């Protein structure tokens, strides 16, 4: 083999080895990134669950308060509508069915 062929072969081998190293390093980095993202997602889900647990009693109180206020308003509206309805008075002559 000529020296120039040996140099070219060595250069190509070095380029291939460098590319293979970078590719394997890239795959390792991708795996590390995937693992890190999975950890972050797990932590986020844990934080969401903790937040929901912390807020749940307040939501229940708010729902109960809303239901109570809604019922009170409905009662007031019903009472007002009942008060505005005129009383119907029927006299004995109006009850006669033979007319």
mmCIF file of C-alpha atoms in Angstrom:
data_model
loop_
_atom_site.group_PDB
_atom_site.id
_atom_site.type_symbol
_atom_site.label_atom_id
_atom_site.label_comp_id
_atom_site.label_asym_id
_atom_site.label_seq_id
_atom_site.Cartn_x
_atom_site.Cartn_y
_atom_site.Cartn_z
ATOM 1 C CA UNK A 1 0.000 0.000 0.000
ATOM 2 C CA UNK A 2 1.140 3.468 -0.756
ATOM 3 C CA UNK A 3 1.561 5.951 2.025
ATOM 4 C CA UNK A 4 -1.159 8.200 0.590
ATOM 5 C CA UNK A 5 -3.593 5.277 0.558
ATOM 6 C CA UNK A 6 -2.695 4.488 4.162
ATOM 7 C CA UNK A 7 -3.244 8.123 5.131
ATOM 8 C CA UNK A 8 -6.593 8.220 3.330
ATOM 9 C CA UNK A 9 -7.658 4.929 4.932
ATOM 10 C CA UNK A 10 -6.590 6.194 8.341
ATOM 11 C CA UNK A 11 -8.452 9.439 7.774
ATOM 12 C CA UNK A 12 -11.625 7.619 6.712
ATOM 13 C CA UNK A 13 -11.315 5.253 9.669
ATOM 14 C CA UNK A 14 -10.911 8.213 12.028
ATOM 15 C CA UNK A 15 -13.951 9.931 10.505
ATOM 16 C CA UNK A 16 -16.023 6.767 10.825
ATOM 17 C CA UNK A 17 -14.914 6.244 14.418
ATOM 18 C CA UNK A 18 -15.699 9.870 15.246
ATOM 19 C CA UNK A 19 -19.140 9.611 13.631
ATOM 20 C CA UNK A 20 -19.866 6.360 15.456
ATOM 21 C CA UNK A 21 -18.759 7.908 18.754
ATOM 22 C CA UNK A 22 -20.905 10.995 18.195
ATOM 23 C CA UNK A 23 -23.876 8.856 17.194
ATOM 24 C CA UNK A 24 -23.549 6.659 20.277
ATOM 25 C CA UNK A 25 -23.013 9.735 22.424
ATOM 26 C CA UNK A 26 -26.107 11.284 20.836
ATOM 27 C CA UNK A 27 -28.138 8.160 21.605
ATOM 28 C CA UNK A 28 -26.890 8.212 25.188
ATOM 29 C CA UNK A 29 -27.821 11.876 25.438
ATOM 30 C CA UNK A 30 -31.258 11.143 23.992
ATOM 31 C CA UNK A 31 -31.804 8.332 26.493
ATOM 32 C CA UNK A 32 -30.666 10.574 29.343
ATOM 33 C CA UNK A 33 -33.002 13.296 28.091
ATOM 34 C CA UNK A 34 -35.917 10.835 27.847
ATOM 35 C CA UNK A 35 -35.238 9.635 31.389
ATOM 36 C CA UNK A 36 -35.041 13.216 32.644
ATOM 37 C CA UNK A 37 -38.296 14.126 30.893
ATOM 38 C CA UNK A 38 -40.002 11.077 32.399
ATOM 39 C CA UNK A 39 -38.760 12.117 35.849
ATOM 40 C CA UNK A 40 -40.006 15.673 35.345
ATOM 41 C CA UNK A 41 -43.376 14.412 34.116
ATOM 42 C CA UNK A 42 -43.662 12.155 37.161
ATOM 43 C CA UNK A 43 -42.788 15.043 39.470
ATOM 44 C CA UNK A 44 -45.348 17.271 37.731
ATOM 45 C CA UNK A 45 -48.052 14.625 38.160
ATOM 46 C CA UNK A 46 -47.150 14.313 41.842
ATOM 47 C CA UNK A 47 -47.376 18.087 42.274
ATOM 48 C CA UNK A 48 -50.748 18.173 40.518
ATOM 49 C CA UNK A 49 -52.046 15.394 42.768
ATOM 50 C CA UNK A 50 -50.801 17.231 45.864
ATOM 51 C CA UNK A 51 -52.415 20.462 44.677
ATOM 52 C CA UNK A 52 -55.719 18.703 44.026
ATOM 53 C CA UNK A 53 -55.601 17.109 47.478
ATOM 54 C CA UNK A 54 -54.860 20.478 49.071
ATOM 55 C CA UNK A 55 -57.656 22.253 47.191
ATOM 56 C CA UNK A 56 -60.317 19.531 47.517
ATOM 57 C CA UNK A 57 -61.651 20.603 50.965
ATOM 58 C CA UNK A 58 -61.992 24.208 49.789
ATOM 59 C CA UNK A 59 -63.804 23.096 46.650
ATOM 60 C CA UNK A 60 -66.243 21.065 48.722
ATOM 61 C CA UNK A 61 -66.892 24.070 50.971
ATOM 62 C CA UNK A 62 -67.325 26.316 47.946
ATOM 63 C CA UNK A 63 -69.776 23.884 46.336
ATOM 64 C CA UNK A 64 -71.769 23.612 49.560
ATOM 65 C CA UNK A 65 -71.784 27.399 49.961
ATOM 66 C CA UNK A 66 -72.868 27.843 46.346
ATOM 67 C CA UNK A 67 -75.663 25.284 46.709
ATOM 68 C CA UNK A 68 -76.842 26.941 49.917
ATOM 69 C CA UNK A 69 -76.814 30.429 48.387
ATOM 70 C CA UNK A 70 -78.532 29.155 45.253
ATOM 71 C CA UNK A 71 -81.288 27.531 47.305
ATOM 72 C CA UNK A 72 -81.724 30.719 49.360
ATOM 73 C CA UNK A 73 -82.077 32.804 46.195
ATOM 74 C CA UNK A 74 -84.562 30.316 44.740
ATOM 75 C CA UNK A 75 -86.595 30.453 47.953
ATOM 76 C CA UNK A 76 -86.614 34.260 47.890
ATOM 77 C CA UNK A 77 -87.703 34.348 44.248
ATOM 78 C CA UNK A 78 -90.424 31.790 44.900
ATOM 79 C CA UNK A 79 -91.662 33.731 47.927
ATOM 80 C CA UNK A 80 -91.726 36.967 45.902
ATOM 81 C CA UNK A 81 -93.625 35.286 43.057
ATOM 82 C CA UNK A 82 -96.092 33.797 45.529
ATOM 83 C CA UNK A 83 -96.618 37.215 47.133
ATOM 84 C CA UNK A 84 -97.281 38.831 43.756
ATOM 85 C CA UNK A 85 -99.935 36.262 42.818
ATOM 86 C CA UNK A 86 -103.407 37.604 43.578
ATOM 87 C CA UNK A 87 -105.526 35.505 45.891
ATOM 88 C CA UNK A 88 -108.493 33.969 44.141
ATOM 89 C CA UNK A 89 -111.715 34.222 46.051
ATOM 90 C CA UNK A 90 -114.612 32.025 45.049
ATOM 91 C CA UNK A 91 -118.044 32.778 46.318
ATOM 92 C CA UNK A 92 -120.760 30.219 46.890
ATOM 93 C CA UNK A 93 -122.794 31.294 43.850
ATOM 94 C CA UNK A 94 -119.796 30.625 41.586
ATOM 95 C CA UNK A 95 -119.649 27.042 42.848
ATOM 96 C CA UNK A 96 -123.116 26.187 41.664
ATOM 97 C CA UNK A 97 -122.726 23.585 38.922
ATOM 98 C CA UNK A 98 -126.356 23.804 37.734
ATOM 99 C CA UNK A 99 -125.933 27.158 36.036
#
